[in-house]
Coordinates of C-alpha atoms and ligand atoms in Angstrom, one line a residue:
X1 CA 147.8 99.7 31.7
X2 CA 147.9 103.5 31.8
X3 CA 146.0 105.2 34.6
X4 CA 144.5 108.5 34.3
X5 CA 146.1 110.0 37.3
X6 CA 146.9 113.3 38.8
X7 CA 150.6 114.1 39.4
X8 CA 151.7 114.1 43.0
X9 CA 153.9 117.0 44.1
X10 CA 157.0 117.0 46.3
X11 CA 156.6 119.4 49.1
X12 CA 157.1 119.3 52.9
X13 CA 153.4 119.3 53.6
X14 CA 152.7 116.3 51.5
X15 CA 155.7 114.5 52.9
X16 CA 154.4 115.2 56.4
X17 CA 151.1 113.6 55.4
X18 CA 152.7 110.3 54.5
X19 CA 154.1 110.1 58.0
X20 CA 150.9 110.9 59.7
X21 CA 147.7 110.4 57.7
X22 CA 146.7 106.8 57.2
X23 CA 145.5 105.6 53.8
X24 CA 141.7 106.1 53.4
X25 CA 139.9 102.8 53.8
X26 CA 138.3 103.5 50.4
X27 CA 141.6 104.1 48.7
X28 CA 143.3 101.4 46.5
X29 CA 145.7 100.4 49.3
X30 CA 143.0 100.7 51.9
X31 CA 140.7 98.3 50.0
X32 CA 143.5 95.8 49.4
X33 CA 144.6 96.0 53.0
X34 CA 141.0 95.3 54.1
X35 CA 140.7 92.4 51.6
X36 CA 143.9 90.8 52.8
X37 CA 142.8 91.1 56.4
X38 CA 139.4 89.6 55.8
X39 CA 140.3 87.0 53.2
X40 CA 144.0 86.3 52.7
X41 CA 143.6 83.0 51.0
X42 CA 141.0 84.4 48.6
X43 CA 143.2 87.4 47.9
X44 CA 146.2 85.3 47.1
X45 CA 144.2 82.8 45.0
X46 CA 142.6 85.6 43.0
X47 CA 145.5 87.9 42.6
X48 CA 148.4 85.6 41.8
X49 CA 147.6 84.3 38.4
X50 CA 149.3 81.2 37.0
X51 CA 151.8 83.0 35.0
X52 CA 153.6 81.4 32.0
X53 CA 155.4 84.6 31.2
X54 CA 159.2 84.3 31.1
X55 CA 161.2 86.1 33.7
X56 CA 163.0 88.0 30.9
X57 CA 159.6 89.5 29.8
X58 CA 158.9 90.5 33.3
X59 CA 162.2 92.3 33.5
X60 CA 161.0 94.9 31.1
X61 CA 158.6 96.2 33.7
X62 CA 161.6 96.7 36.0
X63 CA 164.1 98.1 33.6
X64 CA 164.4 101.8 34.4
X65 CA 167.3 102.6 36.8
X66 CA 166.4 106.2 37.3
X67 CA 164.6 107.1 40.5
X68 CA 161.6 109.2 39.5
X69 CA 162.0 112.9 40.2
X70 CA 158.4 113.5 41.0
X71 CA 156.5 111.6 43.6
X72 CA 153.7 109.2 42.9
X73 CA 150.4 108.7 44.7
X74 CA 150.3 105.6 46.9
X75 CA 147.3 104.4 44.9
X76 CA 149.2 104.6 41.6
X77 CA 152.1 102.6 43.0
X78 CA 149.7 100.1 44.6
X79 CA 148.0 99.6 41.2
X80 CA 151.4 99.1 39.6
X81 CA 152.3 96.5 42.3
X82 CA 149.1 94.6 41.9
X83 CA 149.4 94.5 38.2
X84 CA 153.1 93.9 37.7
X85 CA 154.3 92.3 40.9
X86 CA 151.7 90.6 43.0
X87 CA 150.0 88.9 40.1
X88 CA 153.3 87.6 38.9
X89 CA 154.5 86.4 42.3
X90 CA 154.4 82.8 43.5
X91 CA 151.6 81.3 45.5
X92 CA 153.9 79.8 48.1
X93 CA 151.0 79.1 50.5
X94 CA 149.0 77.0 48.0
X95 CA 148.5 73.4 49.2
X96 CA 149.8 72.2 45.9
X97 CA 153.0 74.2 46.1
X98 CA 155.0 71.4 47.7
X99 CA 158.4 72.0 46.1
X100 CA 160.1 74.2 48.5
X101 CA 160.6 75.0 52.2
X102 CA 158.5 78.1 52.0
X103 CA 154.8 77.5 52.7
X104 CA 151.7 78.8 54.3
X105 CA 151.7 81.1 57.3
X106 CA 149.1 81.1 60.2
X107 CA 146.8 84.1 59.6
X108 CA 147.6 85.7 62.9
X109 CA 151.1 86.5 61.5
X110 CA 149.7 89.3 59.4
X111 CA 148.3 91.5 62.1
X112 CA 151.2 90.6 64.4
X113 CA 153.7 91.7 61.7
X114 CA 151.9 95.0 61.5
X115 CA 152.5 95.6 65.2
X116 CA 156.1 94.6 64.8
X117 CA 156.6 97.0 61.9
X118 CA 154.6 99.8 63.6
X119 CA 156.9 99.6 66.6
X120 CA 160.1 99.4 64.5
X121 CA 162.4 98.3 67.3
X122 CA 166.1 97.9 66.6
X123 CA 167.5 94.9 68.5
X124 CA 171.1 96.1 68.2
X125 CA 170.7 98.1 71.3
X126 CA 168.5 98.2 74.4
X127 CA 168.0 101.9 73.8
X128 CA 166.0 101.1 70.7
X129 CA 164.4 97.9 71.8
X130 CA 163.9 97.8 75.6
X131 CA 161.4 94.9 76.3
X132 CA 162.1 93.4 72.9
X133 CA 165.6 92.4 74.2
X134 CA 164.4 90.2 77.1
X135 CA 161.7 88.8 74.8
X136 CA 164.3 87.8 72.2
X137 CA 166.5 86.3 74.8
X138 CA 163.6 84.3 76.2
X139 CA 162.8 83.1 72.6
X140 CA 166.4 81.9 72.2
X141 CA 166.1 80.3 75.7
X142 CA 163.0 78.4 74.7
X143 CA 164.7 77.0 71.6
X144 CA 167.8 76.2 73.7
X145 CA 165.6 74.4 76.2
X146 CA 163.9 72.5 73.4
X147 CA 167.2 71.2 72.2
X148 CA 169.3 70.9 75.4
X149 CA 166.6 70.8 78.1
X150 CA 169.0 72.1 80.7
X151 CA 167.9 72.5 84.3
X152 CA 165.9 75.6 85.5
X153 CA 169.0 77.1 87.2
X154 CA 170.8 77.1 83.9
X155 CA 168.2 79.4 82.3
X156 CA 167.8 81.5 85.4
X157 CA 171.5 82.0 85.4
X158 CA 172.2 82.6 81.7
X159 CA 169.2 83.5 79.7
X160 CA 169.4 87.2 80.5
X161 CA 173.1 87.3 81.3
X162 CA 174.5 90.2 79.3
X163 CA 178.1 89.0 79.5
X164 CA 177.3 85.8 77.7
X165 CA 174.7 84.5 75.2
X166 CA 173.2 81.1 74.7
X167 CA 172.3 81.9 71.2
X168 CA 171.9 84.5 68.6
X169 CA 168.8 85.5 66.6
X170 CA 169.4 86.3 62.9
X171 CA 167.8 86.5 59.5
X172 CA 168.1 82.8 58.6
X173 CA 169.9 79.6 58.5
X174 CA 172.8 80.9 56.5
X175 CA 173.7 83.6 59.0
X176 CA 173.1 81.1 61.8
X177 CA 175.6 78.6 60.2
X178 CA 178.1 81.4 59.6
X179 CA 177.8 82.5 63.2
X180 CA 178.3 79.0 64.5
X181 CA 181.4 78.4 62.4
X182 CA 182.7 81.8 63.3
X183 CA 182.4 81.0 67.0
X184 CA 184.0 77.6 66.5
X185 CA 186.8 79.0 64.5
X186 CA 187.6 81.7 67.0
X187 CA 187.3 79.2 69.9
X188 CA 189.8 76.9 68.1
X189 CA 192.2 79.6 67.2
X190 CA 191.8 81.4 70.6
X191 CA 194.2 83.9 72.1
X192 CA 197.3 82.2 73.5
X193 CA 200.3 84.0 74.9
X194 CA 201.2 86.9 72.7
X195 CA 198.8 85.7 70.0
X196 CA 195.6 87.8 70.4
X197 CA 193.3 85.3 68.7
X198 CA 192.3 85.0 65.1
X199 CA 189.6 87.7 65.4
X200 CA 192.3 90.2 66.3
X201 CA 195.5 88.9 64.5
X202 CA 194.0 87.2 61.5
X203 CA 194.3 83.8 60.0
X204 CA 197.9 83.9 58.9
X205 CA 199.1 84.8 62.3
X206 CA 196.8 82.2 63.8
X207 CA 198.2 79.4 61.6
X208 CA 201.7 80.5 62.3
X209 CA 201.2 80.6 66.0
X210 CA 199.6 77.2 66.2
X211 CA 201.8 75.6 63.5
X212 CA 198.9 74.5 61.3
X213 CA 198.9 74.4 57.5
X214 CA 195.2 75.1 57.4
X215 CA 191.9 74.5 59.1
X216 CA 189.0 72.4 57.8
X217 CA 185.3 71.5 58.4
X218 CA 183.9 68.0 57.9
X219 CA 180.4 67.5 56.7
X220 CA 178.2 65.4 54.5
X221 CA 178.1 65.8 50.7
X222 CA 174.5 66.8 51.3
X223 CA 175.6 69.8 53.4
X224 CA 173.8 73.1 52.6
X225 CA 175.7 75.5 50.4
X226 CA 175.7 78.1 53.2
X227 CA 178.6 76.2 54.7
X228 CA 180.6 76.9 51.6
X229 CA 179.8 80.6 51.9
X230 CA 180.8 80.4 55.6
X231 CA 184.1 78.9 54.7
X232 CA 184.7 81.5 52.1
X233 CA 183.9 84.5 54.4
X234 CA 185.7 83.0 57.4
X235 CA 189.0 82.5 55.5
X236 CA 188.7 78.7 55.9
X237 CA 188.4 78.3 52.1
X238 CA 185.7 76.4 50.3
X239 CA 188.2 73.7 49.4
X240 CA 188.5 73.0 53.1
X241 CA 184.9 72.1 53.6
X242 CA 185.6 68.4 53.3
X243 CA 182.4 66.7 52.1
X244 CA 182.0 63.0 52.9
X245 CA 180.0 60.5 51.0
X246 CA 176.5 59.4 52.2
X247 CA 175.0 56.0 52.5
X248 CA 171.8 54.5 50.9
X249 CA 169.8 56.6 53.3
X250 CA 171.6 59.8 52.4
X251 CA 173.3 60.0 55.8
X252 CA 177.0 60.8 56.1
X253 CA 179.3 57.7 56.4
X254 CA 180.8 58.3 59.8
X255 CA 183.7 55.8 59.4
X256 CA 184.7 57.6 56.2
X257 CA 184.4 61.0 58.0
X258 CA 186.7 59.8 60.8
X259 CA 189.2 58.5 58.3
X260 CA 189.2 61.8 56.4
X261 CA 189.7 63.7 59.7
X262 CA 192.8 61.6 60.4
X263 CA 194.1 62.1 56.9
X264 CA 193.7 65.9 57.2
X265 CA 195.4 66.1 60.5
X266 CA 198.3 64.0 59.1
X267 CA 198.7 66.8 56.5
X268 CA 198.7 69.5 59.2
X269 CA 195.2 70.7 58.3
X270 CA 193.1 70.8 61.5
X271 CA 189.5 69.9 61.3
X272 CA 188.0 72.3 63.9
X273 CA 184.4 71.6 63.2
X274 CA 182.3 68.5 62.5
X275 CA 178.9 69.2 61.1
X276 CA 175.8 67.0 61.3
X277 CA 172.7 67.7 59.3
X278 CA 169.3 67.2 60.9
X279 CA 167.2 67.3 57.9
X280 CA 169.1 67.8 54.6
X281 CA 167.5 70.3 52.3
X282 CA 167.4 67.8 49.5
X283 CA 166.1 64.6 51.1
X284 CA 165.3 65.5 54.7
X285 CA 167.7 62.8 56.0
X286 CA 169.3 63.1 59.4
X287 CA 173.0 62.2 60.0
X288 CA 174.0 59.8 62.8
X289 CA 174.4 62.6 65.3
X290 CA 175.5 60.5 68.3
X291 CA 178.4 59.0 66.3
X292 CA 179.4 62.4 64.9
X293 CA 179.4 63.9 68.4
X294 CA 181.8 61.1 69.4
X295 CA 184.1 61.6 66.4
X296 CA 184.2 65.4 67.0
X297 CA 185.1 64.8 70.6
X298 CA 187.9 62.3 69.6
X299 CA 189.5 64.7 67.1
X300 CA 189.1 67.8 69.3
X301 CA 186.7 69.5 67.0
X302 CA 183.5 71.4 67.8
X303 CA 180.3 69.7 66.8
X304 CA 177.6 71.8 65.0
X305 CA 174.2 70.5 64.0
X306 CA 172.5 72.2 61.0
X307 CA 168.9 71.7 62.0
X308 CA 167.6 74.6 60.0
X309 CA 164.9 72.4 58.6
X310 CA 164.5 69.5 60.9
X311 CA 165.0 71.1 64.3
X312 CA 161.2 71.4 65.1
X313 CA 161.0 67.6 64.9
X314 CA 162.0 67.9 68.6
X315 CA 158.4 69.0 69.3
X316 CA 157.1 65.5 68.3
X317 CA 157.0 62.9 71.1
X318 CA 156.8 60.3 68.4
X319 CA 159.6 61.3 66.2
X320 CA 162.0 63.4 68.3
X321 CA 164.3 60.4 68.7
X322 CA 165.3 60.8 65.0
X323 CA 167.3 63.8 66.2
X324 CA 168.9 61.9 69.0
X325 CA 172.4 63.2 69.7
X326 CA 171.6 66.8 68.8
X327 CA 171.9 67.6 72.5
X328 CA 175.7 66.9 72.2
X329 CA 176.1 69.7 69.7
X330 CA 178.1 72.7 70.7
X331 CA 175.9 74.8 68.5
X332 CA 172.6 74.2 66.6
X333 CA 171.0 76.1 63.7
X334 CA 167.2 76.4 63.5
X335 CA 165.3 78.4 61.0
X336 CA 162.1 79.8 62.3
X337 CA 160.9 80.8 58.8
X338 CA 160.7 77.1 57.8
X339 CA 159.0 74.7 60.2
X340 CA 158.1 77.3 62.9
X341 CA 155.8 79.0 60.3
X342 CA 157.1 82.5 60.8
X343 CA 157.5 84.9 57.9
X344 CA 160.9 85.0 56.1
X345 CA 163.8 86.5 57.9
X346 CA 164.0 84.5 61.2
X347 CA 166.8 82.1 62.1
X348 CA 168.6 81.2 65.3
X349 CA 171.8 79.6 66.4
X350 CA 171.9 78.3 69.9
X351 CA 175.1 77.5 71.9
X352 CA 175.2 74.7 74.4
X353 CA 177.6 76.6 76.7
X354 CA 177.1 80.3 77.4
X355 CA 180.7 81.2 76.9
X356 CA 181.2 80.0 73.4
X357 CA 179.9 83.2 71.8
X358 CA 182.3 85.3 73.8
X359 CA 184.9 84.5 71.1
X360 CA 182.8 86.6 68.7
X361 CA 181.9 89.4 71.0
X362 CA 182.3 92.9 69.5
X363 CA 181.8 96.3 71.0
X364 CA 181.6 99.8 69.9
X365 CA 181.5 102.9 72.1
X366 CA 178.5 104.6 70.8
X367 CA 176.5 101.5 70.4
X368 CA 176.7 98.1 72.1
X369 CA 178.9 99.2 75.0
X370 CA 180.7 96.6 76.9
X371 CA 178.6 95.5 79.9
X372 CA 175.4 96.8 78.4
X373 CA 172.4 94.5 77.9
X374 CA 172.7 95.0 74.1
X375 CA 172.6 91.9 72.0
X376 CA 174.2 93.5 69.0
X377 CA 177.6 92.6 70.4
X378 CA 177.0 88.9 69.7
X379 CA 175.5 89.0 66.3
X380 CA 176.9 89.3 62.8
X381 CA 174.2 91.6 61.7
X382 CA 173.9 95.1 63.0
X383 CA 170.5 96.7 63.0
X384 CA 167.9 94.0 63.2
X385 CA 164.1 93.9 63.5
X386 CA 162.0 92.7 66.3
X387 CA 161.2 89.5 64.4
X388 CA 161.7 87.4 67.5
X389 CA 158.3 88.7 68.5
X390 CA 156.7 86.6 65.8
X391 CA 158.7 83.5 66.9
X392 CA 157.8 84.2 70.5
X393 CA 154.1 84.5 69.5
X394 CA 153.9 81.4 67.5
X395 CA 155.7 79.4 70.1
X396 CA 153.1 80.6 72.6
X397 CA 150.1 80.4 70.3
X398 CA 150.8 77.0 68.6
X399 CA 152.7 75.7 71.6
X400 CA 154.8 72.5 72.0
X401 CA 151.8 70.3 71.4
X402 CA 150.6 72.2 68.4
X403 CA 154.0 72.0 66.7
X404 CA 154.1 68.3 67.6
X405 CA 150.9 67.7 65.7
X406 CA 152.2 69.7 62.7
X407 CA 155.4 67.7 62.6
X408 CA 153.6 64.4 63.0
X409 CA 151.2 65.0 60.2
X410 CA 154.0 66.1 57.9
X411 CA 156.1 63.0 58.5
X412 CA 153.1 60.7 58.3
X413 CA 151.8 62.3 55.1
X414 CA 155.3 61.9 53.6
X415 CA 155.2 58.2 54.5
X416 CA 151.8 57.8 52.9
X417 CA 152.9 59.6 49.8
X418 CA 156.0 57.4 49.6
X419 CA 153.7 54.3 49.8
X420 CA 151.5 55.8 47.1
X421 CA 154.5 56.3 44.8
X422 CA 155.8 52.8 45.4
X423 CA 152.4 51.4 44.5
X424 CA 152.5 53.1 41.1
X425 CA 153.8 50.9 38.3
X426 CA 155.3 54.0 36.6
X427 CA 156.9 55.9 39.4
X428 CA 159.9 55.1 41.5
X429 CA 160.7 56.5 45.0
X430 CA 164.4 57.6 45.1
X431 CA 164.8 58.6 48.7
X432 CA 162.5 57.4 51.5
X433 CA 161.3 60.2 53.7
X434 CA 163.0 60.2 57.1
X435 CA 161.2 63.4 57.9
X436 CA 158.8 65.1 55.6
X437 CA 160.8 65.4 52.4
X438 CA 161.0 62.8 49.7
X439 CA 162.3 62.4 46.2
X440 CA 161.0 60.3 43.3
X441 CA 160.8 60.2 39.6
X442 CA 158.7 58.8 36.8
X443 CA 160.1 55.6 35.3
X444 CA 157.9 54.0 32.7
X445 CA 156.7 50.6 33.7
X446 CA 158.5 48.6 31.0
X447 CA 161.7 50.4 31.9
X448 CA 161.7 49.6 35.6
X449 CA 162.8 46.0 35.3
X450 CA 165.2 46.9 32.4
X451 CA 166.9 49.4 34.7
X452 CA 167.3 46.8 37.4
X453 CA 168.8 44.2 35.0
X454 CA 171.0 46.8 33.1
X455 CA 174.7 46.9 33.2
X456 CA 176.2 50.1 34.6
X457 CA 177.0 51.4 31.1
X458 CA 173.4 50.8 29.9
X459 CA 171.8 52.1 33.1
X460 CA 173.8 55.4 32.8
X461 CA 172.4 56.0 29.4
X462 CA 168.9 55.2 30.5
X463 CA 169.3 57.5 33.5
X464 CA 170.5 60.3 31.2
X465 CA 167.3 60.1 29.2
X466 CA 165.2 59.8 32.3
X467 CA 166.9 62.9 33.6
X468 CA 165.8 64.9 30.6
X469 CA 162.3 63.5 31.1
X470 CA 162.2 64.5 34.8
X471 CA 163.4 68.0 34.0
X472 CA 160.9 68.4 31.2
X473 CA 157.9 67.2 33.3
X474 CA 158.9 69.4 36.2
X475 CA 159.3 72.5 34.0
X476 CA 155.9 71.9 32.3
X477 CA 154.1 71.3 35.6
X478 CA 155.6 74.5 37.1
X479 CA 154.7 76.5 34.0
X480 CA 151.1 75.4 34.1
X481 CA 150.9 76.8 37.6
X482 CA 148.5 74.3 39.1
X483 CA 151.0 72.6 41.3
X484 CA 154.7 72.8 42.0
X485 CA 157.3 70.2 42.9
X486 CA 161.0 71.1 42.8
X487 CA 163.8 69.0 41.4
X488 CA 167.3 68.2 42.5
X489 CA 170.0 65.8 41.7
X490 CA 171.1 62.8 43.7
X491 CA 173.7 60.0 43.2
X492 CA 171.8 56.9 44.3
X493 CA 173.9 53.9 45.1
X494 CA 171.3 51.8 43.3
X495 CA 172.1 53.8 40.1
X496 CA 175.9 53.3 40.5
X497 CA 176.1 56.8 41.8
X498 CA 175.2 58.2 38.4
X499 CA 173.7 61.7 38.9
X500 CA 169.9 61.2 38.8
X501 CA 167.5 64.1 38.5
X502 CA 164.5 63.7 40.9
X503 CA 161.3 65.4 41.8
X504 CA 161.6 66.8 45.4
X505 CA 158.5 67.2 47.6
X506 CA 158.5 69.0 50.9
X507 CA 155.5 68.5 53.0
X508 CA 155.3 71.4 55.4
X509 CA 151.9 72.9 54.5
X510 CA 149.3 71.3 56.8
X511 CA 146.7 72.1 54.1
X512 CA 148.4 69.8 51.5
X513 CA 146.1 66.8 51.5
X514 CA 146.7 63.2 50.3
X515 CA 144.3 64.1 47.4
X516 CA 146.4 67.1 46.4
X517 CA 149.5 64.8 46.3
X518 CA 147.7 62.1 44.3
X519 CA 146.7 64.8 41.8
X520 CA 150.3 65.8 41.4
X521 CA 151.2 62.3 40.3
X522 CA 148.2 62.3 37.9
X523 CA 149.3 65.6 36.4
X524 CA 152.8 64.3 35.9
X525 CA 151.5 61.1 34.3
X526 CA 149.4 63.2 32.0
X527 CA 152.4 65.3 31.0
X528 CA 154.4 62.1 30.3
X529 CA 151.7 61.0 27.9
X530 CA 152.1 64.2 25.9
X531 CA 154.1 64.1 22.7
X532 CA 156.9 66.3 24.0
X533 CA 157.6 63.8 26.7
X534 CA 157.3 60.9 24.4
X535 CA 159.8 62.4 22.1
X536 CA 162.3 62.3 24.9
X537 CA 161.6 58.8 25.9
X538 CA 161.9 57.7 22.2
X539 CA 165.6 58.4 22.5
X540 CA 165.9 55.1 24.4
X541 CA 165.9 53.4 21.0
X542 CA 169.2 55.0 20.3
X543 CA 171.1 53.8 23.3
X544 CA 174.2 51.6 22.8
X545 CA 174.2 47.8 22.9
X546 CA 173.4 46.2 26.2
X547 CA 176.9 44.8 26.9
X548 CA 179.0 46.4 29.5
X549 CA 181.9 48.2 27.8
X550 CA 183.2 49.6 31.1
Ligands
PLP601 C1 167.4 76.3 54.5 C2 168.6 75.7 55.1 C3 169.7 76.5 55.3 C4 169.8 78.0 55.0 O1 168.8 78.7 55.6 P1 168.4 80.1 55.0 O2 167.3 80.5 56.0 O3 167.9 79.9 53.6 O4 169.5 81.0 55.0 C5 170.8 75.9 55.9 N1 170.8 74.6 56.1 C6 169.7 73.8 55.9 C7 169.8 72.3 56.2 C8 168.6 74.3 55.3 O5 167.5 73.6 55.1

């Protein structure tokens, strides 16, 4: 679309205007702003069109690397955005968008975000944040209390203590996990005699000083890939993230983990951190945290729990026991932009003991001076927004009980959906929901028994074809834009650990009803009936004889 527009001019007067004069309510941006404020759901539903356009085609609208010489009117840019960007974005808050961890936001987040952006505080330093610093520390304190429930004196003593920190606010689970492993690494390879610590002297000197061949992290094979990134950045090496097999319920096999720890130590590679996952990204399963805490203690490693997804389960009186043992963790990651329903860009790591983070403390003379109240000294990121204000607000507005209800309904909806899937003759549940995530696939009725009776060799071939089918159905469903489930790959014990592609459903949006979920199955069944799916399933006729050749 070409708009008949006047050319804006670059001059100081106009530039001053954009810093001072608000957009007129009747301007393009003003109108949209008003519509979003009055009717967000309507705006999103109307303006995000189900878009079958390939990403490569969309790239042509964003192909020019040259920054325009002349300025553009706000209205013109806004029209461009609506046409080329907003309309082709993803309706993450739709109740039938149940494939990812990003879902709907409470409507109060919009005006609150405006306040946060208007204030433009920088958390790195009290001089640019003032009240935001105690507010963020309290927010961290509240999450710490949710997990560890320490006595009042603990929080009175430590929450605002500027020499220590009981947690760190950051942009998400990845940075939180990096921060936790960073602290654990520095604690493990601490200053000792004339060795000034790994942070100062580096990894080579650290290994030499302590006489280790390497350091390692033990985690489940379901661990989030942010741990691999952490290992890369922290000089641990991705190969030294030792991933351990999971059981039928997708939880790490603890005996195997303990065995691997011993084996590593025997080779001079020191496991300095054991990681438990409280809600894996793929299946929502929770590792046996009490047992992992014990193993970590036995081998002298720190214990970190990645509760980026599942942490808020602690709000539920009914289900908080699923996370039993989390209170033994030296550090815990929680994402606020997942199940705390805060906009993207909010994560936290909390430390059980206030002194752990001192191993990662950094200071600079002009900013974050030693002894100041600045929190920049304990965080990986530098300049950081006042995002904690949104977490603080939703913790207050929704409250412990409100979050408890949200958690309960998600878990219970997942269980009902699992029952619904199991009741279908042509679907098979692959992982039971421990929290609010489950996986399943479509297995035609006549194939279900065949698969049970099949030899491993035959089952693998059937699974290969079913994998193609699952991918196909998922892609078509996504492209049609009515609903969205994601897909991932698991190695179920029942399928001889053959990699099996599954649909993955994440039930975080409280507006996703049982009906919406039932419709998703119907839509998948309808796609299966189409000729493109039938062509895939016809390949079953070509599979090799039913005898086990393996
Ligand atoms: C989402 C997630 C992460 C990463 O968090 P980001 O906010 O995406 O950086 C880490 N671990 C688990 C278990 C997660 O679910």
